[in-house]
Coordinates of N, CA and C in Angstrom, one line a residue:
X78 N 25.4 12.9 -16.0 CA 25.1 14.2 -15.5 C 25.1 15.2 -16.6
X79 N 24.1 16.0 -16.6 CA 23.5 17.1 -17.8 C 24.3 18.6 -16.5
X80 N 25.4 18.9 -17.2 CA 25.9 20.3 -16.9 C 25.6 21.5 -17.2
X81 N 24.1 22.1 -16.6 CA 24.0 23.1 -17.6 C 24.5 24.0 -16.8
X82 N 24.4 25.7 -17.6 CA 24.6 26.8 -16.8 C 23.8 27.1 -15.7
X83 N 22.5 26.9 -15.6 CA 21.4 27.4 -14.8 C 21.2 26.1 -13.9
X84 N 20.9 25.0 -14.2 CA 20.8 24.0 -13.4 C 22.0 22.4 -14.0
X85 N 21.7 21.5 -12.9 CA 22.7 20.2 -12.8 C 21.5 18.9 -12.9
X86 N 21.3 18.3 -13.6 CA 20.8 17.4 -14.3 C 21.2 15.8 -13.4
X87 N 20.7 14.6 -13.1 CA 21.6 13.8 -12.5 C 20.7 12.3 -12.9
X88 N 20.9 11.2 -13.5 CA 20.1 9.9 -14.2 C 21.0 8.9 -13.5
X89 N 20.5 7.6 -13.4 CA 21.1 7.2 -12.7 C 20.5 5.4 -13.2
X90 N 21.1 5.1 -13.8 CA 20.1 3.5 -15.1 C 20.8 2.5 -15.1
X91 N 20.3 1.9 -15.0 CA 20.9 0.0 -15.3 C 21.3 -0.1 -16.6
X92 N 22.6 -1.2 -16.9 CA 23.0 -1.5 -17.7 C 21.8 -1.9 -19.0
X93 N 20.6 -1.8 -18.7 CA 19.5 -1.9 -20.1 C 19.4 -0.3 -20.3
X94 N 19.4 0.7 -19.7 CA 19.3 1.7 -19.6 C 17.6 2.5 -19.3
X95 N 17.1 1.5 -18.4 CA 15.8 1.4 -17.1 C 16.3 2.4 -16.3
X96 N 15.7 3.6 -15.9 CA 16.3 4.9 -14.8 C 15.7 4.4 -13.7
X97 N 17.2 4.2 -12.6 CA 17.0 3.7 -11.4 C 16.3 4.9 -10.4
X98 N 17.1 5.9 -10.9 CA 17.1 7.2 -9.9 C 17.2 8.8 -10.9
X99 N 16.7 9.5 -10.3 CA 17.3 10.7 -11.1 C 17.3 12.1 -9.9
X100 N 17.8 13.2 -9.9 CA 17.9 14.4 -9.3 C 18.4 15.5 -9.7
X101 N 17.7 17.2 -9.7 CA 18.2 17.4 -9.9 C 18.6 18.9 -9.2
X102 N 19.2 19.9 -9.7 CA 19.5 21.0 -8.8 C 20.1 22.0 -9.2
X103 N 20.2 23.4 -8.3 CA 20.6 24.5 -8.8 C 22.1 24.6 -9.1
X104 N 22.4 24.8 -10.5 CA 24.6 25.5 -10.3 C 24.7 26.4 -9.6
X105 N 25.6 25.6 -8.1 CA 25.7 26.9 -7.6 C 26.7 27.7 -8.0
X106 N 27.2 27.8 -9.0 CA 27.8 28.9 -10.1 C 27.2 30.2 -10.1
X107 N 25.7 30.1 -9.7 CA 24.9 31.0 -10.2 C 25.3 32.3 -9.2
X108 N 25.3 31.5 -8.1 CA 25.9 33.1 -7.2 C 27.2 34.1 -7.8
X109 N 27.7 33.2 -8.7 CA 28.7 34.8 -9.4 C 28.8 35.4 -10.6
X110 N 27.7 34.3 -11.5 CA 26.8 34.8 -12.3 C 26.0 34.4 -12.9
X111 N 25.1 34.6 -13.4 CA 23.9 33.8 -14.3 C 24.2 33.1 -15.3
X112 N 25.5 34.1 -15.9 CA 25.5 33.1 -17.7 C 27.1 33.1 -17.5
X113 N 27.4 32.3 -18.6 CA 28.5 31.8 -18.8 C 29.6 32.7 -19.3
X114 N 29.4 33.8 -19.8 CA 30.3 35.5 -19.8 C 30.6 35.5 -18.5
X115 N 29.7 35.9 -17.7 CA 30.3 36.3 -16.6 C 30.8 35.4 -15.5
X116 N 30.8 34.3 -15.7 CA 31.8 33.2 -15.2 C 33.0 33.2 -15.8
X117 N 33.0 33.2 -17.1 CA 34.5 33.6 -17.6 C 35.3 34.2 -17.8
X118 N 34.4 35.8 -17.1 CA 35.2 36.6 -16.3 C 35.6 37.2 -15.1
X119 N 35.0 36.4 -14.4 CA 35.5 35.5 -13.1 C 36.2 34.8 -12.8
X120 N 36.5 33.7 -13.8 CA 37.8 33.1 -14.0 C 38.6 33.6 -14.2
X121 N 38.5 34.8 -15.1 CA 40.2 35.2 -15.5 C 40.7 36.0 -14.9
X122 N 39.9 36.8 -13.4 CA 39.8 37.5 -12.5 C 40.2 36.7 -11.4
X123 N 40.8 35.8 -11.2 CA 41.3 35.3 -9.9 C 40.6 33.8 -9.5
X124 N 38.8 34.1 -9.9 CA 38.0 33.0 -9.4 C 37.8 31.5 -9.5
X125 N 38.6 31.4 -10.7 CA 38.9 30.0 -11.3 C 38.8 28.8 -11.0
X126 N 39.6 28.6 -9.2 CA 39.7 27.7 -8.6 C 38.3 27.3 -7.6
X127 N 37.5 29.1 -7.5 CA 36.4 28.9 -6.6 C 35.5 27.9 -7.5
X128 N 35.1 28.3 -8.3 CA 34.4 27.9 -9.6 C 34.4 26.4 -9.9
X129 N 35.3 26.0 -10.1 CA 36.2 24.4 -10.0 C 35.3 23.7 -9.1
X130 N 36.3 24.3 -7.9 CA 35.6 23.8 -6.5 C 34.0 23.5 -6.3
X131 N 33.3 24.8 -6.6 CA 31.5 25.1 -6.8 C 31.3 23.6 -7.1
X132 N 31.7 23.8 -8.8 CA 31.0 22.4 -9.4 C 31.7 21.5 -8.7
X133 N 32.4 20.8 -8.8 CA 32.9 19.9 -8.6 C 32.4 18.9 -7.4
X134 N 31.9 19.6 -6.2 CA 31.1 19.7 -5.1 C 29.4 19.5 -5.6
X135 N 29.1 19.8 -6.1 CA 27.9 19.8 -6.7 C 27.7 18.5 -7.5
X136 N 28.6 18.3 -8.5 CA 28.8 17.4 -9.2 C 28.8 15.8 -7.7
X137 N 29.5 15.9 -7.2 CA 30.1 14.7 -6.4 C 28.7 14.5 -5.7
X138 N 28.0 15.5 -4.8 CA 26.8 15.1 -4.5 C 25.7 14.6 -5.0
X139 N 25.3 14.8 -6.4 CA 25.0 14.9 -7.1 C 24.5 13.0 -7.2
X140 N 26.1 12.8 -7.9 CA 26.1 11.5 -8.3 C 26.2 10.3 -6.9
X141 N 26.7 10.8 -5.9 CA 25.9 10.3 -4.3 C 24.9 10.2 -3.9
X142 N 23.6 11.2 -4.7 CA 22.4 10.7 -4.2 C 21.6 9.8 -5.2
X143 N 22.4 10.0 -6.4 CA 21.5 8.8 -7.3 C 22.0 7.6 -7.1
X144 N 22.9 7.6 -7.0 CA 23.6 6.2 -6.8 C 23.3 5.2 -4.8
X145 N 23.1 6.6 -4.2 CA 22.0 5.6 -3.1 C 20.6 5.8 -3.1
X146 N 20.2 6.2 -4.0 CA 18.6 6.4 -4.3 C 18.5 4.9 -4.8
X147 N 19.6 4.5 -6.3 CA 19.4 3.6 -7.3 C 19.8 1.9 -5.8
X148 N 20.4 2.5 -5.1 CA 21.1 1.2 -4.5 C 20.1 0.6 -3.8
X149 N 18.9 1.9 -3.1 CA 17.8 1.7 -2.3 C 16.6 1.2 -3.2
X150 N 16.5 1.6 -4.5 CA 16.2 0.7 -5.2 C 15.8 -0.9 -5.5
X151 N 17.0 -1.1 -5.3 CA 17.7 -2.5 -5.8 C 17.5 -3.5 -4.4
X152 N 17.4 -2.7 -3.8 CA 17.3 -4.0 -2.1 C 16.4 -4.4 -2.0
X153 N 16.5 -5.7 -1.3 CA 18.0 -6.2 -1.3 C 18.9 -7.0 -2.0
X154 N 18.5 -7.4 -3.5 CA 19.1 -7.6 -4.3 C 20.8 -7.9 -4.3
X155 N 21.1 -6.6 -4.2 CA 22.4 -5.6 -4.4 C 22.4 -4.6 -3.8
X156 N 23.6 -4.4 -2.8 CA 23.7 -3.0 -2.0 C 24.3 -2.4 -3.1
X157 N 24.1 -0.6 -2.7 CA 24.7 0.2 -3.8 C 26.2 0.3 -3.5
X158 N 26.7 -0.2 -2.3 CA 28.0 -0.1 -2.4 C 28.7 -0.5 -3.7
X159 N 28.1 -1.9 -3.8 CA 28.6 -2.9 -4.8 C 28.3 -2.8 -6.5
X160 N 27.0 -1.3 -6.7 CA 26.4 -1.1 -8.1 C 27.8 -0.8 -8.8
X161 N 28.1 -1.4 -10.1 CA 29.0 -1.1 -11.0 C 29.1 0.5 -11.5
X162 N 29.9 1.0 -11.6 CA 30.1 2.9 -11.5 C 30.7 2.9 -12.9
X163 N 29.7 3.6 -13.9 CA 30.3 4.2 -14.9 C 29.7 5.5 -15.3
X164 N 30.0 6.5 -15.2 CA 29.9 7.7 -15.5 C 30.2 8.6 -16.6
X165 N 29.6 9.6 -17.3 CA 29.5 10.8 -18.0 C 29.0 11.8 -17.8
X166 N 29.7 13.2 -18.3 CA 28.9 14.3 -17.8 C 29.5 14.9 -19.3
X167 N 28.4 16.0 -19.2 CA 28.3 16.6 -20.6 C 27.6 17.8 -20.3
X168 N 27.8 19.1 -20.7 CA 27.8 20.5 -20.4 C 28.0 21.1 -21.6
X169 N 27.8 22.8 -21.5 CA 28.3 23.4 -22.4 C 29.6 23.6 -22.4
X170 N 30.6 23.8 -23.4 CA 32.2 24.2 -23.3 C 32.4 24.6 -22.3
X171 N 32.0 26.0 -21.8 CA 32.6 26.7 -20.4 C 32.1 25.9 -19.3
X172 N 30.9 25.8 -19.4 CA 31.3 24.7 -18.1 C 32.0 23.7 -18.0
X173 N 32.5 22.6 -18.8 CA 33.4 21.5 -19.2 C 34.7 22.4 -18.5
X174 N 35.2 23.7 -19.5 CA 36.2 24.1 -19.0 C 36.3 24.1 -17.4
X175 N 35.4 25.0 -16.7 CA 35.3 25.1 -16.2 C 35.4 24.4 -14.7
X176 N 35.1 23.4 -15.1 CA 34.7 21.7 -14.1 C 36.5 21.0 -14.3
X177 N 36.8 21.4 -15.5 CA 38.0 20.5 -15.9 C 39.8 21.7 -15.0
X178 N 38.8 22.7 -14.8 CA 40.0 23.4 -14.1 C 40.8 24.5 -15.5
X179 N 40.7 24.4 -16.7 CA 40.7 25.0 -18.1 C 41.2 26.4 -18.4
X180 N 42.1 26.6 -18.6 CA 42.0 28.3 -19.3 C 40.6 28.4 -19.8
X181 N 39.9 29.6 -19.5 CA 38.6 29.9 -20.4 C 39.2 31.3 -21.1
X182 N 39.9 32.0 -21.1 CA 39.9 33.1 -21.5 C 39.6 33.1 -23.3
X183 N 40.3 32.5 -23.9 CA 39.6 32.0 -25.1 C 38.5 32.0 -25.6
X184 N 37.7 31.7 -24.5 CA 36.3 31.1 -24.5 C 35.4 32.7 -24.7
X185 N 36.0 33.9 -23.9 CA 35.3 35.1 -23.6 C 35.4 36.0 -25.3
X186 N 36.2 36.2 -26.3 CA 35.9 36.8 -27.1 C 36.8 36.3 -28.4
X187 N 35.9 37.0 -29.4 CA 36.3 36.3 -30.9 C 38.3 36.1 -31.4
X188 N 38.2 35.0 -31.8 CA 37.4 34.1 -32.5 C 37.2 32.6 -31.5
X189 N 36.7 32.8 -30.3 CA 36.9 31.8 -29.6 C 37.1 30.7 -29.3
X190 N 38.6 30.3 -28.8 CA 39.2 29.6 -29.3 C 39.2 29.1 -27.9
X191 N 38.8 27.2 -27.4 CA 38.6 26.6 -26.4 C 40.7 26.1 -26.0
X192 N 40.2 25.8 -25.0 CA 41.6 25.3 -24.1 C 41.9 23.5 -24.9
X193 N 41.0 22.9 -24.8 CA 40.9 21.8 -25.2 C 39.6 21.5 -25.5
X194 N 39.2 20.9 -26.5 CA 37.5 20.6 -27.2 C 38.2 18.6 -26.6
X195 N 38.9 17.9 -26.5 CA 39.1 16.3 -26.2 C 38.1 16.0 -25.0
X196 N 38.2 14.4 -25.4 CA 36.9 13.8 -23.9 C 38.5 14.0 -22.7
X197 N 37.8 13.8 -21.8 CA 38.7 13.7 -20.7 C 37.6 13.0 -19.6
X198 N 38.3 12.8 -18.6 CA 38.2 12.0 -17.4 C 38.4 12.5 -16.0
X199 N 37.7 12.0 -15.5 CA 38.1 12.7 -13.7 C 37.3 11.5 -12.8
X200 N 38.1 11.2 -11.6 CA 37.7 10.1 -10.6 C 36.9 11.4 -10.0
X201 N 36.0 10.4 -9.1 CA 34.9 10.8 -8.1 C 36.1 11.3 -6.6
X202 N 37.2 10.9 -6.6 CA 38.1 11.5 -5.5 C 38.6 12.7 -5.8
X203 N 39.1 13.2 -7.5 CA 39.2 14.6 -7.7 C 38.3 15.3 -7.7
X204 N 36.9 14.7 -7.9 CA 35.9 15.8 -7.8 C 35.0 15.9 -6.0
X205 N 35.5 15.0 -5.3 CA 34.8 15.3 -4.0 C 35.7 14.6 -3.0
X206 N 37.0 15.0 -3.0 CA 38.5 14.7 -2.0 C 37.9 15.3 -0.7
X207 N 38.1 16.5 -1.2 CA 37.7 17.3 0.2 C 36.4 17.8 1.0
X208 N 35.4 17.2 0.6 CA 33.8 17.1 1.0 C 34.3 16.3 2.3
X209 N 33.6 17.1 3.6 CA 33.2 16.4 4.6 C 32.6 14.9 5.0
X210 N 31.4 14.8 3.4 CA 31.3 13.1 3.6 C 32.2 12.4 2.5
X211 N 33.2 12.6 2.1 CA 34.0 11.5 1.3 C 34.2 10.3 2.4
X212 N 34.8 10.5 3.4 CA 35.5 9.6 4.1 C 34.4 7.9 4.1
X213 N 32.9 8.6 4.3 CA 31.6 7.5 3.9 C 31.8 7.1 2.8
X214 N 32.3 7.5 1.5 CA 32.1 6.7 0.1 C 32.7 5.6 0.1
X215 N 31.8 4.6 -1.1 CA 32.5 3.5 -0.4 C 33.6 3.5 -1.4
X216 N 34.5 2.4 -1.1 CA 35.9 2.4 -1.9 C 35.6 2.1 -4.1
X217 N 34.4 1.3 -4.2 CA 34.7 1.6 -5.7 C 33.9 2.4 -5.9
X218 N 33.2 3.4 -5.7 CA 32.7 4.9 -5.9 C 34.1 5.9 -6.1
X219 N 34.6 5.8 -4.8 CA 36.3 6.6 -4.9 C 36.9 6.4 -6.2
X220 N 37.4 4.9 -6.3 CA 37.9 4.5 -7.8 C 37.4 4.6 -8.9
X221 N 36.0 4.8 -8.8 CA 35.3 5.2 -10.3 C 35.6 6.3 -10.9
X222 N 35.8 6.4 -12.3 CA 36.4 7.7 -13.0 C 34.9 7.7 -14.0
X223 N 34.6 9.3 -14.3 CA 33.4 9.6 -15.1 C 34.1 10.4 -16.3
X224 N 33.5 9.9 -17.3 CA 33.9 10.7 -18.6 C 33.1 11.6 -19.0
X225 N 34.4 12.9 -19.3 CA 33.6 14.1 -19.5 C 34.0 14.0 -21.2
X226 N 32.2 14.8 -22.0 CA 32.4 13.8 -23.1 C 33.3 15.4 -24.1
X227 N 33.8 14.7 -25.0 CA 34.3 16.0 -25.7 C 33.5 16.5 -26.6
X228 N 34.0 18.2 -26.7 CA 33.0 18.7 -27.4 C 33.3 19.1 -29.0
X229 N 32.6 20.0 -29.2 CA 32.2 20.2 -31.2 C 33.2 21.4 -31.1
X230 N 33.0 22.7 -30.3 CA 33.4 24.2 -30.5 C 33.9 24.8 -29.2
X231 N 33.5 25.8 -29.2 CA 33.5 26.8 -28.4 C 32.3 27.1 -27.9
X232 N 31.7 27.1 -29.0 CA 29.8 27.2 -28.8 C 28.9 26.3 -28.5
X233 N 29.6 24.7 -28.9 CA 28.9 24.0 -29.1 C 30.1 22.6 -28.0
X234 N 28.7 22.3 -26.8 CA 29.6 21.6 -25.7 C 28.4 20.2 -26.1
X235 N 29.9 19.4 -24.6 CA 29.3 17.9 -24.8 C 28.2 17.3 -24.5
X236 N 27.5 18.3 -24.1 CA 25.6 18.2 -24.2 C 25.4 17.5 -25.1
X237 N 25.9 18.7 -26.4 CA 25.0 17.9 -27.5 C 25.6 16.7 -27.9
X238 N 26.6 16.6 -27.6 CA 27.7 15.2 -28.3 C 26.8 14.3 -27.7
X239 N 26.6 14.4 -26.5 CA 26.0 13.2 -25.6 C 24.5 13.1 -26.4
X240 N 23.7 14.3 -26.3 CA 22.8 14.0 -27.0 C 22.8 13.0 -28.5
X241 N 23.3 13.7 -29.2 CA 23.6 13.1 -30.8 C 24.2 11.6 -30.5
X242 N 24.6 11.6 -29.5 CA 25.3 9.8 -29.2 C 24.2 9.4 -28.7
X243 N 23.2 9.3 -27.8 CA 22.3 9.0 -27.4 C 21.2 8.6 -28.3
X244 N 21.0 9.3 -29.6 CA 19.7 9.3 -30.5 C 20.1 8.5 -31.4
X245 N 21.5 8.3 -31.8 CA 22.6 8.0 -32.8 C 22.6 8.9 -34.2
X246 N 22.3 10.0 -34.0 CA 22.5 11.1 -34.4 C 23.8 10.9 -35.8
X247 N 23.0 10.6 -37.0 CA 24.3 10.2 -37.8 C 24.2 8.8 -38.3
X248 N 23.5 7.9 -37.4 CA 23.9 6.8 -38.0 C 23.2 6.1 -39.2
X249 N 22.1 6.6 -39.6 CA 21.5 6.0 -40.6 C 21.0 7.2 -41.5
X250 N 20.5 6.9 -42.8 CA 20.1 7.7 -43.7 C 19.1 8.5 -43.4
X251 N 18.3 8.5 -42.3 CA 17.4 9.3 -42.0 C 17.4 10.7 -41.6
X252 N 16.5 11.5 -42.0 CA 16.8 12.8 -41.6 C 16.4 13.3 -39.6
X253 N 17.3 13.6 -39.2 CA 17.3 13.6 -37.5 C 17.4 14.9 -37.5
X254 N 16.5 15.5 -36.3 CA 16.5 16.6 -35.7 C 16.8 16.8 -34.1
X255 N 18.2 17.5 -33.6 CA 17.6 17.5 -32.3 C 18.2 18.7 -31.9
X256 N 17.1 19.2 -31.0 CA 17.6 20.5 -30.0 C 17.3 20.6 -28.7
X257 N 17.8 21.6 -28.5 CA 18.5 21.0 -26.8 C 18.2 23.2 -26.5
X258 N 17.3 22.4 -25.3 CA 16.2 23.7 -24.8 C 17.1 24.2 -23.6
X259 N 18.1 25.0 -23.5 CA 18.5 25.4 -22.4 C 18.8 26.8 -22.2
X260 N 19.7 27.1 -20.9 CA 20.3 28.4 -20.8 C 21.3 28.6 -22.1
X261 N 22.1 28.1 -22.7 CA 22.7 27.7 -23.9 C 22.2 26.7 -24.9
X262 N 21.3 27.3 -25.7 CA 20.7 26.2 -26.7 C 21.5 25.6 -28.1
X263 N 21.5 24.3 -28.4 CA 22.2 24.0 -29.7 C 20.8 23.1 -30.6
X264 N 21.1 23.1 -31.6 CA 20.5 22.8 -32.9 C 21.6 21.9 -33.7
X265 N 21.0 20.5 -33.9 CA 21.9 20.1 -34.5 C 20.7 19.0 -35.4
X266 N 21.5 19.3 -37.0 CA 20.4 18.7 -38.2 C 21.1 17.5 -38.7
X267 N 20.5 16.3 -38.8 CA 21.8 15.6 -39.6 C 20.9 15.2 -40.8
X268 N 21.5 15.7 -42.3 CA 20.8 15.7 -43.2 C 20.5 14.4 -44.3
X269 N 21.4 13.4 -43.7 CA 21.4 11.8 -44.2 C 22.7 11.7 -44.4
X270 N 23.4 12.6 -44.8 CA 25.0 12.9 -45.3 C 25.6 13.6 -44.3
X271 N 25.3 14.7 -44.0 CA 26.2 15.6 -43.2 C 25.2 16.6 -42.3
X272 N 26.2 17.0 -41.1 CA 25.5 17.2 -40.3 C 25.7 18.6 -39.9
X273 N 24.5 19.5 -39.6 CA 24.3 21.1 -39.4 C 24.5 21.5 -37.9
X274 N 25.3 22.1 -37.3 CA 25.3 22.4 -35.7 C 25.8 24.0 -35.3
X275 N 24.5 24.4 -35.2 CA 24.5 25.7 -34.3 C 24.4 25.9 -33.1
X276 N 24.4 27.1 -32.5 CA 24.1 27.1 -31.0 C 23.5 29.0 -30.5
X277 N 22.8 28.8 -29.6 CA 22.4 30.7 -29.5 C 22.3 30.6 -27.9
X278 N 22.2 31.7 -27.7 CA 22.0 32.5 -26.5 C 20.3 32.3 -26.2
X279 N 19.7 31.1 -25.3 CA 18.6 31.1 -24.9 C 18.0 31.3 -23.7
X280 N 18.7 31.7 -22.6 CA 18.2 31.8 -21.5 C 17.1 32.7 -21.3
X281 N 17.6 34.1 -21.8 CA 16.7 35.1 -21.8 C 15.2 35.0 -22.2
X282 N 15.1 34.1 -23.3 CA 13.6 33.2 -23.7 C 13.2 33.1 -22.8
X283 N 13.7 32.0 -21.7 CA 13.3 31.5 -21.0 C 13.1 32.3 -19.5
X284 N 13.6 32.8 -18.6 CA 14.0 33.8 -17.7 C 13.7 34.7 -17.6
X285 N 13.7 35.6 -19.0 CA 13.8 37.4 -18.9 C 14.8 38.0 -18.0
X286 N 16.2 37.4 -17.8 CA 16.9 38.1 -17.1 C 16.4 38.6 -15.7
X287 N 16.7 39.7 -15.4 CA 16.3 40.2 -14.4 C 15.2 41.2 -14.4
X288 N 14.6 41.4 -15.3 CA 13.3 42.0 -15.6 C 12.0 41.9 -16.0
X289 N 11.6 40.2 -16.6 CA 10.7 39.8 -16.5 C 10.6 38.9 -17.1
X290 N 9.2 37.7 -17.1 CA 10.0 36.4 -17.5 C 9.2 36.2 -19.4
X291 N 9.7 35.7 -19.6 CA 9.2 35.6 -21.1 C 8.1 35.9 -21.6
X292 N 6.7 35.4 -21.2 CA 5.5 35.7 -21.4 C 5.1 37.1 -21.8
X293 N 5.8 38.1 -20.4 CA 5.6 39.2 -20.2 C 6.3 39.8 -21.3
X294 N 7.7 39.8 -21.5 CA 8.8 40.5 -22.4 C 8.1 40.2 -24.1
X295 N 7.1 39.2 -24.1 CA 6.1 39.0 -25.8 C 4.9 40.5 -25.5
X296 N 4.3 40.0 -24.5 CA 3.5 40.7 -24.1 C 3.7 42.4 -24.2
X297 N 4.9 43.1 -23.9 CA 5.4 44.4 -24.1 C 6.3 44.6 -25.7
X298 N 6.2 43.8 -25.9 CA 7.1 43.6 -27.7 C 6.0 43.8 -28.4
X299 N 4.5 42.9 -28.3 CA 3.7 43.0 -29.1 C 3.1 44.5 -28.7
X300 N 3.1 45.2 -27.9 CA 2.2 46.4 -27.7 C 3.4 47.7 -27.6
X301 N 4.5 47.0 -28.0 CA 5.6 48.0 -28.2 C 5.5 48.4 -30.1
X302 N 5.2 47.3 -30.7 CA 4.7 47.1 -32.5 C 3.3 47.6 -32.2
X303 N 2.5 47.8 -31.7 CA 1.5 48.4 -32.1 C 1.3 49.4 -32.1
X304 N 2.5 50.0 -30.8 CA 2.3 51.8 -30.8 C 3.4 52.2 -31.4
X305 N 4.1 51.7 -32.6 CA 4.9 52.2 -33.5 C 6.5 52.5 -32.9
X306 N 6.5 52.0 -31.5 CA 7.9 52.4 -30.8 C 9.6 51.2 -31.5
X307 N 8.4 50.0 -31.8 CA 9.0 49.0 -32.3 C 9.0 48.8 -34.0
X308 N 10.0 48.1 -34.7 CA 9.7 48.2 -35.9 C 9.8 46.9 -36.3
X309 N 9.5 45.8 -37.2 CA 9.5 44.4 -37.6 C 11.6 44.1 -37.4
X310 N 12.1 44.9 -37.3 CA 13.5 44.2 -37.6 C 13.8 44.6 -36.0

């Protein structure tokens, strides 16, 4: 599962790693804020546990429908009861925190310093106990535990870890590029030797916030530089 701010990502592959299933869907995080500031100061405002709860719920459905999409799949082969369950999820820092239950306050201003950057773990029963359909899951779904992967920073979450593990990012002399197009974007270079990892603020590229969506916001920039209101810097 791909944890972003703005949306929830969900793959679902056979041990060759063939995609059985995939889905994906809105964070409903979004109703108390768009970006990851204003979740983390919502957390430190009381909302913490709501927040938790949001994903966590989201998360558990999530991996319920790929896993009877993949089962439906497979028939009749193998019921999905019986599909072997191994899991990861990978996010930006504040949402990791934030899924993991986390002090974020760290997270909200300089020099931002994370609760814990380590991988950690969580069964499919702490993340969907109290869901109306748990009682339906079958018993090794409940016992399955998904690893949440650890991250680089404060800035820089287990997206990209997963990513860079995925490409093998590092492993050979070659020069690797990869970036990662999101509400939270990271850049990470591996130069044969050592490896470069930034991260920026991209949503607004993509979105325009609440005022217009990208195209348009070029479109008023470039005729903002032509009638002199704008300057090259």
């Amino acid at each position: 599962a791909d944890l972003g701010t703005t949306t929830l990502a969900f793959v679902c592959t056979d041990v060759g790693g063939h995609v059985l299933s995939s889905y994906g869907t809105v964070n409903p995080q979004r109703s108390t804020s768009s970006d990851v500031v204003g979740r983390i100061d919502a957390a430190c405002h009381g909302d913490g546990e709501a927040l938790k709860k949001q994903i966590r719920e989201a998360l558990g459905k999530g991996f319920l429908f790929v896993l009877r999409k993949a089962g439906a799949v497979l028939e009749p082969v193998v019921r999905w009861e019986r599909l072997p369950v191994f899991g990861a999820v990978g996010g930006n820092t504040t949402m990791q925190h934030l899924l993991c239950g986390y002090p974020v306050e760290g997270l909200g201003a300089a020099p931002f310093r994370p609760y814990s950057l380590k991988e950690a773990a969580i069964s499919f029963t702490e993340l969907w106990e109290e869901a109306d359909e748990f009682e339906a899951v079958p018993e090794n779904l409940k016992e399955a535990e998904f690893t949440i992967m650890p991250c680089l920073s404060a800035l820089v979450g287990g997206d990209a870890v997963a990513g860079a593990y995925g490409l093998s990012l590092g492993g050979d002399g070659r020069r690797k590029l990869l970036l990662d197009f999101g509400t939270n974007g990271e850049l990470l270079l591996w130069q044969g030797e050592k490896m470069y990892v930034t991260s920026t603020a991209m949503g607004s590229a993509f979105e325009g916030g609440h005022f217009a969506y990208a195209a348009d916001m070029f479109r008023l920039i470039k005729k903002a530089r032509e009638c002199g209101v704008l300057d090259k810097t």
